[in-house]
CSV table of C-alpha atoms in Angstrom, one decimal:
chain,number,residue,atom,x,y,z
A,1,UNK,CA,-41.1,-14.9,0.3
A,2,UNK,CA,-38.5,-13.2,-1.9
A,3,UNK,CA,-37.6,-15.3,-4.9
A,4,UNK,CA,-33.9,-15.4,-5.0
A,5,UNK,CA,-32.6,-16.4,-8.4
A,6,UNK,CA,-29.0,-17.0,-9.2
A,7,UNK,CA,-27.6,-14.6,-11.7
A,8,UNK,CA,-25.6,-17.0,-13.7
A,9,UNK,CA,-24.0,-14.4,-15.9
A,10,UNK,CA,-22.5,-12.5,-12.9
A,11,UNK,CA,-21.6,-15.8,-11.2
A,12,UNK,CA,-19.8,-17.0,-14.3
A,13,UNK,CA,-18.0,-13.7,-14.6
A,14,UNK,CA,-16.9,-13.9,-11.0
A,15,UNK,CA,-15.6,-17.5,-11.5
A,16,UNK,CA,-13.6,-16.4,-14.6
A,17,UNK,CA,-12.2,-13.4,-12.7
A,18,UNK,CA,-11.2,-15.6,-9.7
A,19,UNK,CA,-9.4,-18.0,-12.0
A,20,UNK,CA,-7.5,-15.2,-13.6
A,21,UNK,CA,-6.3,-14.1,-10.1
A,22,UNK,CA,-5.6,-17.6,-8.7
A,23,UNK,CA,-3.9,-19.1,-11.7
A,24,UNK,CA,-0.8,-16.9,-11.6
A,25,UNK,CA,-0.6,-17.4,-7.8
A,26,UNK,CA,-0.8,-21.2,-8.3
A,27,UNK,CA,2.0,-21.1,-10.9
A,28,UNK,CA,4.1,-18.9,-8.6
A,29,UNK,CA,3.7,-21.4,-5.7
A,30,UNK,CA,4.3,-24.6,-7.7
A,31,UNK,CA,7.2,-23.3,-9.7
A,32,UNK,CA,8.9,-22.1,-6.5
A,33,UNK,CA,8.9,-25.7,-5.1
A,34,UNK,CA,9.9,-27.4,-8.4
A,35,UNK,CA,13.3,-28.3,-9.9
A,36,UNK,CA,14.0,-27.0,-13.4
A,37,UNK,CA,13.5,-30.6,-14.7
A,38,UNK,CA,10.1,-30.9,-13.2
A,39,UNK,CA,9.1,-27.5,-14.6
A,40,UNK,CA,10.3,-28.5,-18.1
A,41,UNK,CA,8.3,-31.7,-18.0
A,42,UNK,CA,5.0,-30.3,-16.9
A,43,UNK,CA,4.5,-26.7,-16.0
A,44,UNK,CA,1.0,-27.1,-14.6
A,45,UNK,CA,1.6,-30.2,-12.5
A,46,UNK,CA,2.2,-30.1,-8.7
A,47,UNK,CA,5.8,-30.7,-7.6
A,48,UNK,CA,6.8,-34.3,-7.0
A,49,UNK,CA,9.0,-33.3,-4.1
A,50,UNK,CA,8.2,-30.1,-2.3
A,51,UNK,CA,11.7,-28.8,-1.7
A,52,UNK,CA,12.8,-25.5,-0.1
A,53,UNK,CA,16.1,-25.4,-2.0
A,54,UNK,CA,14.9,-22.6,-4.3
A,55,UNK,CA,14.0,-20.5,-1.3
A,56,UNK,CA,17.4,-21.0,0.4
A,57,UNK,CA,19.1,-20.1,-2.9
A,58,UNK,CA,16.9,-17.0,-3.3
A,59,UNK,CA,17.7,-15.8,0.3
A,60,UNK,CA,21.4,-16.1,-0.2
A,61,UNK,CA,21.4,-14.7,-3.8
A,62,UNK,CA,19.2,-11.7,-3.2
A,63,UNK,CA,20.2,-10.7,0.3
A,64,UNK,CA,16.5,-11.2,1.2
A,65,UNK,CA,16.6,-10.4,4.9
A,66,UNK,CA,18.4,-7.2,4.4
A,67,UNK,CA,15.9,-6.1,1.8
A,68,UNK,CA,13.1,-7.3,4.0
A,69,UNK,CA,14.4,-5.1,6.9
A,70,UNK,CA,14.5,-2.1,4.6
A,71,UNK,CA,10.9,-2.7,3.3
A,72,UNK,CA,9.6,-3.2,6.9
A,73,UNK,CA,11.4,-0.1,8.1
A,74,UNK,CA,10.0,2.1,5.3
A,75,UNK,CA,6.5,0.6,5.3
A,76,UNK,CA,5.9,0.8,9.1
A,77,UNK,CA,7.1,4.4,9.4
A,78,UNK,CA,5.2,5.5,6.3
A,79,UNK,CA,1.9,3.9,7.6
A,80,UNK,CA,2.2,5.4,11.1
A,81,UNK,CA,3.1,9.0,10.0
A,82,UNK,CA,0.7,8.9,7.0
A,83,UNK,CA,-2.3,8.2,9.2
A,84,UNK,CA,-1.2,10.8,11.9
A,85,UNK,CA,-0.2,13.6,9.6
A,86,UNK,CA,-2.7,13.2,6.7
A,87,UNK,CA,-5.7,13.0,9.0
A,88,UNK,CA,-4.6,16.1,10.9
A,89,UNK,CA,-4.1,18.1,7.7
A,90,UNK,CA,-7.5,16.9,6.4
A,91,UNK,CA,-9.2,18.0,9.7
A,92,UNK,CA,-7.9,21.5,9.4
A,93,UNK,CA,-9.1,21.8,5.8
A,94,UNK,CA,-12.4,20.1,6.4
A,95,UNK,CA,-13.3,22.4,9.3
A,96,UNK,CA,-12.3,25.5,7.3
A,97,UNK,CA,-13.8,24.8,3.9
A,98,UNK,CA,-16.0,27.9,4.3
A,99,UNK,CA,-12.9,30.0,3.9
A,100,UNK,CA,-11.7,30.5,0.3
A,101,UNK,CA,-8.0,29.8,1.0
A,102,UNK,CA,-8.7,26.4,2.5
A,103,UNK,CA,-11.1,25.5,-0.4
A,104,UNK,CA,-8.3,26.4,-2.8
A,105,UNK,CA,-5.9,24.4,-0.8
A,106,UNK,CA,-8.2,21.4,-0.9
A,107,UNK,CA,-8.5,21.4,-4.6
A,108,UNK,CA,-4.7,22.0,-4.9
A,109,UNK,CA,-4.0,18.8,-3.0
A,110,UNK,CA,-6.7,16.8,-4.9
A,111,UNK,CA,-5.3,18.0,-8.3
A,112,UNK,CA,-2.0,16.3,-7.4
A,113,UNK,CA,-3.7,13.0,-7.9
A,114,UNK,CA,-3.8,13.7,-11.6
A,115,UNK,CA,-0.1,14.3,-12.0
A,116,UNK,CA,1.7,11.2,-13.3
A,117,UNK,CA,4.9,10.3,-11.4
A,118,UNK,CA,7.1,10.0,-14.5
A,119,UNK,CA,6.6,13.8,-15.2
A,120,UNK,CA,8.2,14.7,-11.9
A,121,UNK,CA,10.6,11.8,-11.6
A,122,UNK,CA,13.8,13.4,-13.0
A,123,UNK,CA,13.4,16.7,-11.1
A,124,UNK,CA,12.7,14.7,-8.0
A,125,UNK,CA,15.8,12.7,-8.3
A,126,UNK,CA,17.9,15.8,-8.8
A,127,UNK,CA,16.3,17.6,-5.8
A,128,UNK,CA,16.5,14.6,-3.4
A,129,UNK,CA,20.1,14.1,-4.3
A,130,UNK,CA,20.9,17.8,-3.7
A,131,UNK,CA,19.2,17.7,-0.3
A,132,UNK,CA,20.8,14.3,0.5
A,133,UNK,CA,17.4,12.6,0.8
A,134,UNK,CA,18.3,9.8,-1.5
A,135,UNK,CA,18.0,7.3,1.3
A,136,UNK,CA,15.4,5.4,3.3
A,137,UNK,CA,14.4,8.4,5.6
A,138,UNK,CA,14.0,10.5,2.4
A,139,UNK,CA,11.9,7.8,0.8
A,140,UNK,CA,9.6,7.7,3.9
A,141,UNK,CA,9.1,11.5,3.6
A,142,UNK,CA,8.3,11.3,-0.1
A,143,UNK,CA,5.8,8.5,0.4
A,144,UNK,CA,4.0,10.5,3.1
A,145,UNK,CA,3.8,13.5,0.8
A,146,UNK,CA,2.7,11.5,-2.2
A,147,UNK,CA,-0.1,9.9,-0.2
A,148,UNK,CA,-1.4,13.3,1.0
A,149,UNK,CA,-3.6,14.1,-2.0
A,150,UNK,CA,-5.7,11.0,-2.1
A,151,UNK,CA,-5.9,10.7,1.7
A,152,UNK,CA,-7.1,14.3,2.1
A,153,UNK,CA,-9.7,13.6,-0.5
A,154,UNK,CA,-11.3,10.7,1.5
A,155,UNK,CA,-10.6,12.1,4.9
A,156,UNK,CA,-12.2,15.5,4.3
A,157,UNK,CA,-15.4,13.9,3.0
A,158,UNK,CA,-15.6,11.7,6.1
A,159,UNK,CA,-14.7,14.5,8.6
A,160,UNK,CA,-17.3,16.8,7.2
A,161,UNK,CA,-20.0,14.2,8.0
A,162,UNK,CA,-19.1,14.2,11.7
A,163,UNK,CA,-21.4,16.6,13.6
A,164,UNK,CA,-19.6,19.7,14.6
A,165,UNK,CA,-21.7,19.8,17.8
A,166,UNK,CA,-19.4,17.1,19.2
A,167,UNK,CA,-16.4,19.5,18.9
A,168,UNK,CA,-18.4,22.4,20.3
A,169,UNK,CA,-19.3,20.4,23.4
A,170,UNK,CA,-15.7,19.5,23.9
A,171,UNK,CA,-14.6,23.1,23.6
A,172,UNK,CA,-17.2,24.1,26.1
A,173,UNK,CA,-15.7,21.6,28.5
A,174,UNK,CA,-12.4,23.4,28.1
A,175,UNK,CA,-10.7,21.3,25.4
A,176,UNK,CA,-8.2,23.0,23.0
A,177,UNK,CA,-8.4,22.4,19.3
A,178,UNK,CA,-5.4,20.0,19.5
A,179,UNK,CA,-7.2,18.0,22.2
A,180,UNK,CA,-10.5,18.1,20.3
A,181,UNK,CA,-8.8,16.4,17.4
A,182,UNK,CA,-7.0,13.7,19.2
A,183,UNK,CA,-9.6,12.9,21.8
A,184,UNK,CA,-12.8,13.4,19.8
A,185,UNK,CA,-12.2,13.3,16.0
A,186,UNK,CA,-9.3,10.9,15.7
A,187,UNK,CA,-11.1,8.0,17.4
A,188,UNK,CA,-14.1,8.6,15.2
A,189,UNK,CA,-11.9,8.3,12.2
A,190,UNK,CA,-11.1,4.6,13.0
A,191,UNK,CA,-12.7,3.2,9.8
A,192,UNK,CA,-10.9,5.7,7.6
A,193,UNK,CA,-7.7,5.3,9.5
A,194,UNK,CA,-7.8,1.5,9.0
A,195,UNK,CA,-8.6,1.9,5.3
A,196,UNK,CA,-5.8,4.5,4.7
A,197,UNK,CA,-3.3,2.4,6.7
A,198,UNK,CA,-4.0,-0.8,4.8
A,199,UNK,CA,-3.9,0.8,1.4
A,200,UNK,CA,-0.8,2.7,2.3
A,201,UNK,CA,0.9,-0.4,3.5
A,202,UNK,CA,0.1,-2.3,0.3
A,203,UNK,CA,1.1,0.5,-2.0
A,204,UNK,CA,4.4,1.3,-0.1
A,205,UNK,CA,5.4,-2.4,0.1
A,206,UNK,CA,4.8,-3.0,-3.6
A,207,UNK,CA,6.2,0.2,-5.0
A,208,UNK,CA,9.1,-0.2,-7.4
A,209,UNK,CA,9.6,3.0,-9.3
A,210,UNK,CA,10.4,5.4,-6.5
A,211,UNK,CA,13.0,3.2,-4.8
A,212,UNK,CA,14.5,2.5,-8.2
A,213,UNK,CA,15.3,6.2,-8.9
A,214,UNK,CA,16.3,7.0,-5.3
A,215,UNK,CA,18.1,4.1,-3.6
A,216,UNK,CA,21.4,2.4,-4.1
A,217,UNK,CA,21.8,-1.4,-3.9
A,218,UNK,CA,22.7,-1.4,-0.2
A,219,UNK,CA,19.3,0.2,0.7
A,220,UNK,CA,17.2,-1.7,-1.8
A,221,UNK,CA,13.7,-2.7,-0.8
A,222,UNK,CA,12.2,-6.0,-1.8
A,223,UNK,CA,10.6,-5.0,-5.2
A,224,UNK,CA,13.9,-3.5,-6.2
A,225,UNK,CA,15.8,-6.6,-5.2
A,226,UNK,CA,13.5,-8.7,-7.3
A,227,UNK,CA,14.2,-6.5,-10.3
A,228,UNK,CA,18.0,-6.7,-9.7
A,229,UNK,CA,17.8,-10.5,-9.3
A,230,UNK,CA,15.7,-10.8,-12.5
A,231,UNK,CA,18.2,-8.7,-14.4
A,232,UNK,CA,21.2,-10.9,-13.3
A,233,UNK,CA,19.6,-14.3,-13.1
A,234,UNK,CA,16.6,-14.0,-15.5
A,235,UNK,CA,16.7,-17.7,-16.6
A,236,UNK,CA,16.7,-19.2,-13.2
A,237,UNK,CA,12.9,-19.2,-13.0
A,238,UNK,CA,12.5,-21.5,-10.0
A,239,UNK,CA,14.7,-19.4,-7.7
A,240,UNK,CA,13.2,-16.2,-9.1
A,241,UNK,CA,9.6,-17.4,-8.4
A,242,UNK,CA,10.7,-18.5,-4.9
A,243,UNK,CA,12.0,-15.0,-4.3
A,244,UNK,CA,8.8,-13.4,-5.7
A,245,UNK,CA,6.7,-15.6,-3.4
A,246,UNK,CA,8.6,-14.6,-0.3
A,247,UNK,CA,8.2,-10.9,-1.2
A,248,UNK,CA,4.5,-11.4,-1.9
A,249,UNK,CA,3.6,-13.5,1.1
A,250,UNK,CA,3.7,-10.8,3.9
A,251,UNK,CA,1.2,-8.5,2.0
A,252,UNK,CA,-1.0,-11.4,1.1
A,253,UNK,CA,-1.3,-12.2,4.9
A,254,UNK,CA,-1.9,-8.5,5.7
A,255,UNK,CA,-4.6,-8.2,3.1
A,256,UNK,CA,-6.3,-11.5,4.1
A,257,UNK,CA,-6.3,-10.5,7.8
A,258,UNK,CA,-7.3,-6.9,7.2
A,259,UNK,CA,-9.7,-7.0,4.3
A,260,UNK,CA,-12.7,-6.6,6.6
A,261,UNK,CA,-11.3,-3.2,7.7
A,262,UNK,CA,-11.1,-2.0,4.1
A,263,UNK,CA,-14.7,-3.1,3.4
A,264,UNK,CA,-15.9,-1.6,6.7
A,265,UNK,CA,-14.1,1.7,6.1
A,266,UNK,CA,-15.5,2.0,2.5
A,267,UNK,CA,-19.0,1.1,3.6
A,268,UNK,CA,-19.1,3.5,6.6
A,269,UNK,CA,-17.7,6.2,4.5
A,270,UNK,CA,-20.3,5.8,1.8
A,271,UNK,CA,-23.2,5.6,4.3
A,272,UNK,CA,-22.0,8.8,6.0
Protein backbone atom coordinates (compact mmCIF):
# COMPACT_ATOMS: atom_id res chain seq x y z
CA UNK A 1 0.00 0.00 0.00
CA UNK A 2 1.22 3.47 -0.89
CA UNK A 3 0.87 5.87 2.00
CA UNK A 4 -0.72 8.94 0.50
CA UNK A 5 -0.24 11.93 2.75
CA UNK A 6 -1.79 15.31 2.09
CA UNK A 7 0.77 17.97 1.40
CA UNK A 8 -0.89 20.75 3.38
CA UNK A 9 1.61 23.41 2.31
CA UNK A 10 0.82 22.87 -1.36
CA UNK A 11 -2.91 22.50 -0.63
CA UNK A 12 -2.96 25.78 1.29
CA UNK A 13 -1.06 27.49 -1.50
CA UNK A 14 -3.58 26.21 -4.07
CA UNK A 15 -6.49 27.41 -1.93
CA UNK A 16 -4.98 30.88 -1.60
CA UNK A 17 -4.26 31.00 -5.34
CA UNK A 18 -7.83 29.92 -6.12
CA UNK A 19 -9.23 32.66 -3.88
CA UNK A 20 -7.07 35.27 -5.62
CA UNK A 21 -8.58 34.17 -8.94
CA UNK A 22 -12.19 33.72 -7.83
CA UNK A 23 -12.51 36.85 -5.69
CA UNK A 24 -12.19 39.38 -8.56
CA UNK A 25 -14.59 37.25 -10.61
CA UNK A 26 -17.06 37.24 -7.70
CA UNK A 27 -16.84 41.04 -7.44
CA UNK A 28 -17.32 41.44 -11.20
CA UNK A 29 -20.48 39.33 -11.14
CA UNK A 30 -22.06 40.84 -8.04
CA UNK A 31 -21.30 44.48 -8.94
CA UNK A 32 -22.76 43.89 -12.41
CA UNK A 33 -26.14 43.03 -10.89
CA UNK A 34 -26.15 45.68 -8.14
CA UNK A 35 -27.44 49.22 -8.10
CA UNK A 36 -24.99 51.99 -7.10
CA UNK A 37 -26.77 52.26 -3.74
CA UNK A 38 -26.32 48.57 -2.99
CA UNK A 39 -22.64 48.73 -3.93
CA UNK A 40 -22.10 51.73 -1.65
CA UNK A 41 -23.79 49.99 1.29
CA UNK A 42 -21.89 46.71 1.10
CA UNK A 43 -19.42 45.92 -1.67
CA UNK A 44 -19.03 42.24 -0.80
CA UNK A 45 -22.67 41.33 -0.26
CA UNK A 46 -24.81 39.61 -2.86
CA UNK A 47 -27.31 41.81 -4.75
CA UNK A 48 -30.70 42.17 -3.12
CA UNK A 49 -32.45 42.19 -6.48
CA UNK A 50 -30.66 40.58 -9.42
CA UNK A 51 -31.40 43.15 -12.11
CA UNK A 52 -30.26 43.12 -15.74
CA UNK A 53 -30.59 46.91 -16.11
CA UNK A 54 -26.82 47.41 -16.01
CA UNK A 55 -26.38 44.96 -18.89
CA UNK A 56 -29.03 46.69 -21.00
CA UNK A 57 -27.37 50.06 -20.36
CA UNK A 58 -23.94 48.65 -21.21
CA UNK A 59 -25.20 47.16 -24.48
CA UNK A 60 -26.72 50.46 -25.57
CA UNK A 61 -23.84 52.64 -24.37
CA UNK A 62 -20.93 50.62 -25.76
CA UNK A 63 -22.48 49.30 -28.96
CA UNK A 64 -21.75 45.86 -27.58
CA UNK A 65 -23.10 43.73 -30.42
CA UNK A 66 -21.16 45.64 -33.06
CA UNK A 67 -17.93 45.15 -31.09
CA UNK A 68 -18.86 41.51 -30.47
CA UNK A 69 -19.27 40.97 -34.21
CA UNK A 70 -15.84 42.52 -34.85
CA UNK A 71 -14.18 40.39 -32.18
CA UNK A 72 -15.82 37.21 -33.46
CA UNK A 73 -14.85 38.01 -37.05
CA UNK A 74 -11.21 38.62 -36.14
CA UNK A 75 -10.88 35.72 -33.69
CA UNK A 76 -12.48 33.06 -35.90
CA UNK A 77 -10.40 33.89 -38.96
CA UNK A 78 -7.19 34.26 -36.96
CA UNK A 79 -7.65 30.85 -35.31
CA UNK A 80 -8.44 29.06 -38.60
CA UNK A 81 -5.62 30.58 -40.64
CA UNK A 82 -3.11 30.41 -37.79
CA UNK A 83 -3.56 26.66 -37.43
CA UNK A 84 -3.48 26.02 -41.19
CA UNK A 85 -0.54 28.26 -42.11
CA UNK A 86 1.64 28.00 -39.01
CA UNK A 87 1.55 24.21 -38.98
CA UNK A 88 2.46 24.12 -42.68
CA UNK A 89 5.44 26.44 -42.23
CA UNK A 90 6.59 24.46 -39.20
CA UNK A 91 6.38 21.21 -41.17
CA UNK A 92 8.63 22.55 -43.92
CA UNK A 93 11.19 23.73 -41.37
CA UNK A 94 11.02 20.58 -39.22
CA UNK A 95 11.67 18.24 -42.13
CA UNK A 96 14.56 20.33 -43.44
CA UNK A 97 16.38 21.14 -40.21
CA UNK A 98 19.44 19.28 -41.51
CA UNK A 99 19.88 22.12 -44.01
CA UNK A 100 21.62 25.21 -42.69
CA UNK A 101 19.21 27.73 -44.24
CA UNK A 102 16.20 26.13 -42.53
CA UNK A 103 17.97 25.92 -39.19
CA UNK A 104 18.80 29.64 -39.46
CA UNK A 105 15.18 30.31 -40.43
CA UNK A 106 13.94 28.39 -37.39
CA UNK A 107 16.09 30.40 -34.99
CA UNK A 108 15.11 33.59 -36.79
CA UNK A 109 11.43 32.90 -36.14
CA UNK A 110 12.03 31.84 -32.54
CA UNK A 111 14.07 34.98 -31.85
CA UNK A 112 11.00 37.07 -32.68
CA UNK A 113 9.45 35.89 -29.40
CA UNK A 114 11.95 38.07 -27.54
CA UNK A 115 11.08 41.31 -29.36
CA UNK A 116 8.69 43.42 -27.22
CA UNK A 117 5.70 44.76 -29.13
CA UNK A 118 6.17 48.42 -28.00
CA UNK A 119 9.51 48.49 -29.86
CA UNK A 120 7.84 47.84 -33.22
CA UNK A 121 4.53 49.54 -32.44
CA UNK A 122 5.16 52.95 -34.02
CA UNK A 123 6.80 51.65 -37.23
CA UNK A 124 3.98 49.12 -37.49
CA UNK A 125 1.30 51.81 -37.29
CA UNK A 126 2.99 53.84 -40.01
CA UNK A 127 3.49 50.83 -42.28
CA UNK A 128 -0.05 49.46 -41.92
CA UNK A 129 -1.48 52.91 -42.57
CA UNK A 130 0.65 53.31 -45.72
CA UNK A 131 -0.49 49.89 -46.97
CA UNK A 132 -4.13 50.60 -45.98
CA UNK A 133 -4.10 47.65 -43.58
CA UNK A 134 -5.39 49.60 -40.58
CA UNK A 135 -8.65 47.64 -40.59
CA UNK A 136 -10.01 44.27 -39.48
CA UNK A 137 -8.49 42.20 -42.35
CA UNK A 138 -5.13 43.85 -41.71
CA UNK A 139 -5.47 43.06 -38.02
CA UNK A 140 -6.10 39.39 -38.87
CA UNK A 141 -2.94 39.23 -41.02
CA UNK A 142 -0.82 40.75 -38.25
CA UNK A 143 -2.14 38.35 -35.60
CA UNK A 144 -1.31 35.38 -37.83
CA UNK A 145 2.22 36.70 -38.35
CA UNK A 146 2.77 37.54 -34.69
CA UNK A 147 1.67 34.04 -33.66
CA UNK A 148 4.14 32.46 -36.06
CA UNK A 149 7.24 32.51 -33.85
CA UNK A 150 5.78 30.76 -30.81
CA UNK A 151 3.72 28.31 -32.85
CA UNK A 152 6.67 27.28 -35.00
CA UNK A 153 8.63 26.67 -31.80
CA UNK A 154 6.07 24.17 -30.44
CA UNK A 155 5.04 22.69 -33.80
CA UNK A 156 8.59 21.92 -34.93
CA UNK A 157 9.39 19.99 -31.77
CA UNK A 158 6.23 17.94 -32.12
CA UNK A 159 6.60 17.26 -35.85
CA UNK A 160 10.20 16.08 -35.44
CA UNK A 161 8.94 13.42 -33.00
CA UNK A 162 6.64 11.94 -35.67
CA UNK A 163 8.40 9.00 -37.42
CA UNK A 164 9.46 9.97 -40.92
CA UNK A 165 8.73 6.39 -42.03
CA UNK A 166 5.03 7.30 -42.13
CA UNK A 167 5.73 9.92 -44.78
CA UNK A 168 8.05 7.63 -46.72
CA UNK A 169 5.33 4.98 -46.85
CA UNK A 170 2.84 7.54 -48.15
CA UNK A 171 5.32 8.72 -50.81
CA UNK A 172 5.85 5.14 -51.93
CA UNK A 173 2.08 4.89 -52.38
CA UNK A 174 2.24 7.84 -54.76
CA UNK A 175 1.34 10.72 -52.42
CA UNK A 176 2.81 14.16 -53.11
CA UNK A 177 4.42 16.26 -50.39
CA UNK A 178 1.28 18.38 -50.21
CA UNK A 179 -0.91 15.28 -49.76
CA UNK A 180 1.49 13.78 -47.22
CA UNK A 181 1.10 16.83 -45.02
CA UNK A 182 -2.69 17.12 -45.17
CA UNK A 183 -3.48 13.39 -45.12
CA UNK A 184 -0.76 12.06 -42.81
CA UNK A 185 0.89 14.80 -40.74
CA UNK A 186 -1.94 17.26 -40.13
CA UNK A 187 -4.27 14.66 -38.52
CA UNK A 188 -1.41 13.60 -36.23
CA UNK A 189 -1.03 17.23 -35.14
CA UNK A 190 -4.53 17.23 -33.58
CA UNK A 191 -3.29 17.74 -29.97
CA UNK A 192 -1.00 20.61 -31.01
CA UNK A 193 -3.64 22.08 -33.32
CA UNK A 194 -6.13 22.13 -30.45
CA UNK A 195 -3.63 23.75 -28.09
CA UNK A 196 -2.59 26.39 -30.64
CA UNK A 197 -6.21 27.11 -31.57
CA UNK A 198 -7.32 27.62 -27.97
CA UNK A 199 -4.35 29.75 -26.94
CA UNK A 200 -4.66 31.81 -30.12
CA UNK A 201 -8.37 32.28 -29.50
CA UNK A 202 -7.80 33.51 -25.95
CA UNK A 203 -4.93 35.85 -26.82
CA UNK A 204 -6.66 37.32 -29.87
CA UNK A 205 -9.97 37.89 -28.09
CA UNK A 206 -8.32 39.59 -25.12
CA UNK A 207 -5.71 41.62 -26.97
CA UNK A 208 -5.99 45.36 -26.49
CA UNK A 209 -2.81 47.06 -27.65
CA UNK A 210 -2.80 46.09 -31.34
CA UNK A 211 -6.44 47.09 -31.98
CA UNK A 212 -5.80 50.30 -30.05
CA UNK A 213 -3.03 51.46 -32.41
CA UNK A 214 -4.66 50.17 -35.60
CA UNK A 215 -8.45 50.49 -35.51
CA UNK A 216 -10.87 53.38 -35.40
CA UNK A 217 -14.00 53.49 -33.24
CA UNK A 218 -16.26 51.96 -35.92
CA UNK A 219 -14.14 48.79 -36.08
CA UNK A 220 -13.39 48.50 -32.37
CA UNK A 221 -13.15 45.06 -30.79
CA UNK A 222 -14.52 44.31 -27.32
CA UNK A 223 -11.35 45.12 -25.30
CA UNK A 224 -11.07 48.44 -27.12
CA UNK A 225 -14.73 49.23 -26.49
CA UNK A 226 -14.21 48.55 -22.77
CA UNK A 227 -11.32 51.03 -22.74
CA UNK A 228 -13.35 53.71 -24.53
CA UNK A 229 -16.28 53.13 -22.18
CA UNK A 230 -14.04 53.34 -19.11
CA UNK A 231 -12.53 56.59 -20.35
CA UNK A 232 -15.92 58.22 -20.92
CA UNK A 233 -17.94 56.71 -18.06
CA UNK A 234 -15.27 55.80 -15.55
CA UNK A 235 -17.44 56.41 -12.46
CA UNK A 236 -20.34 54.23 -13.59
CA UNK A 237 -18.89 51.09 -12.06
CA UNK A 238 -22.02 48.94 -12.17
CA UNK A 239 -22.53 49.41 -15.90
CA UNK A 240 -18.80 49.13 -16.52
CA UNK A 241 -18.55 45.80 -14.70
CA UNK A 242 -21.60 44.51 -16.56
CA UNK A 243 -19.83 45.39 -19.79
CA UNK A 244 -16.63 43.67 -18.61
CA UNK A 245 -18.56 40.55 -17.67
CA UNK A 246 -20.22 40.30 -21.08
CA UNK A 247 -16.85 40.64 -22.79
CA UNK A 248 -15.30 38.08 -20.45
CA UNK A 249 -18.03 35.46 -20.56
CA UNK A 250 -17.46 33.99 -24.07
CA UNK A 251 -13.80 33.20 -23.38
CA UNK A 252 -14.57 31.78 -19.94
CA UNK A 253 -17.00 29.37 -21.60
CA UNK A 254 -14.45 28.50 -24.32
CA UNK A 255 -11.74 27.83 -21.75
CA UNK A 256 -13.97 25.73 -19.47
CA UNK A 257 -15.13 23.59 -22.39
CA UNK A 258 -11.70 23.29 -24.03
CA UNK A 259 -9.25 23.13 -21.13
CA UNK A 260 -8.93 19.34 -21.50
CA UNK A 261 -7.59 19.90 -25.03
CA UNK A 262 -4.92 22.27 -23.71
CA UNK A 263 -3.81 19.80 -21.04
CA UNK A 264 -3.92 16.91 -23.51
CA UNK A 265 -1.85 18.80 -26.06
CA UNK A 266 0.77 19.84 -23.53
CA UNK A 267 1.02 16.34 -22.05
CA UNK A 268 1.29 14.58 -25.41
CA UNK A 269 3.84 17.09 -26.59
CA UNK A 270 5.96 16.56 -23.49
CA UNK A 271 5.71 12.75 -23.70
CA UNK A 272 6.78 12.76 -27.33
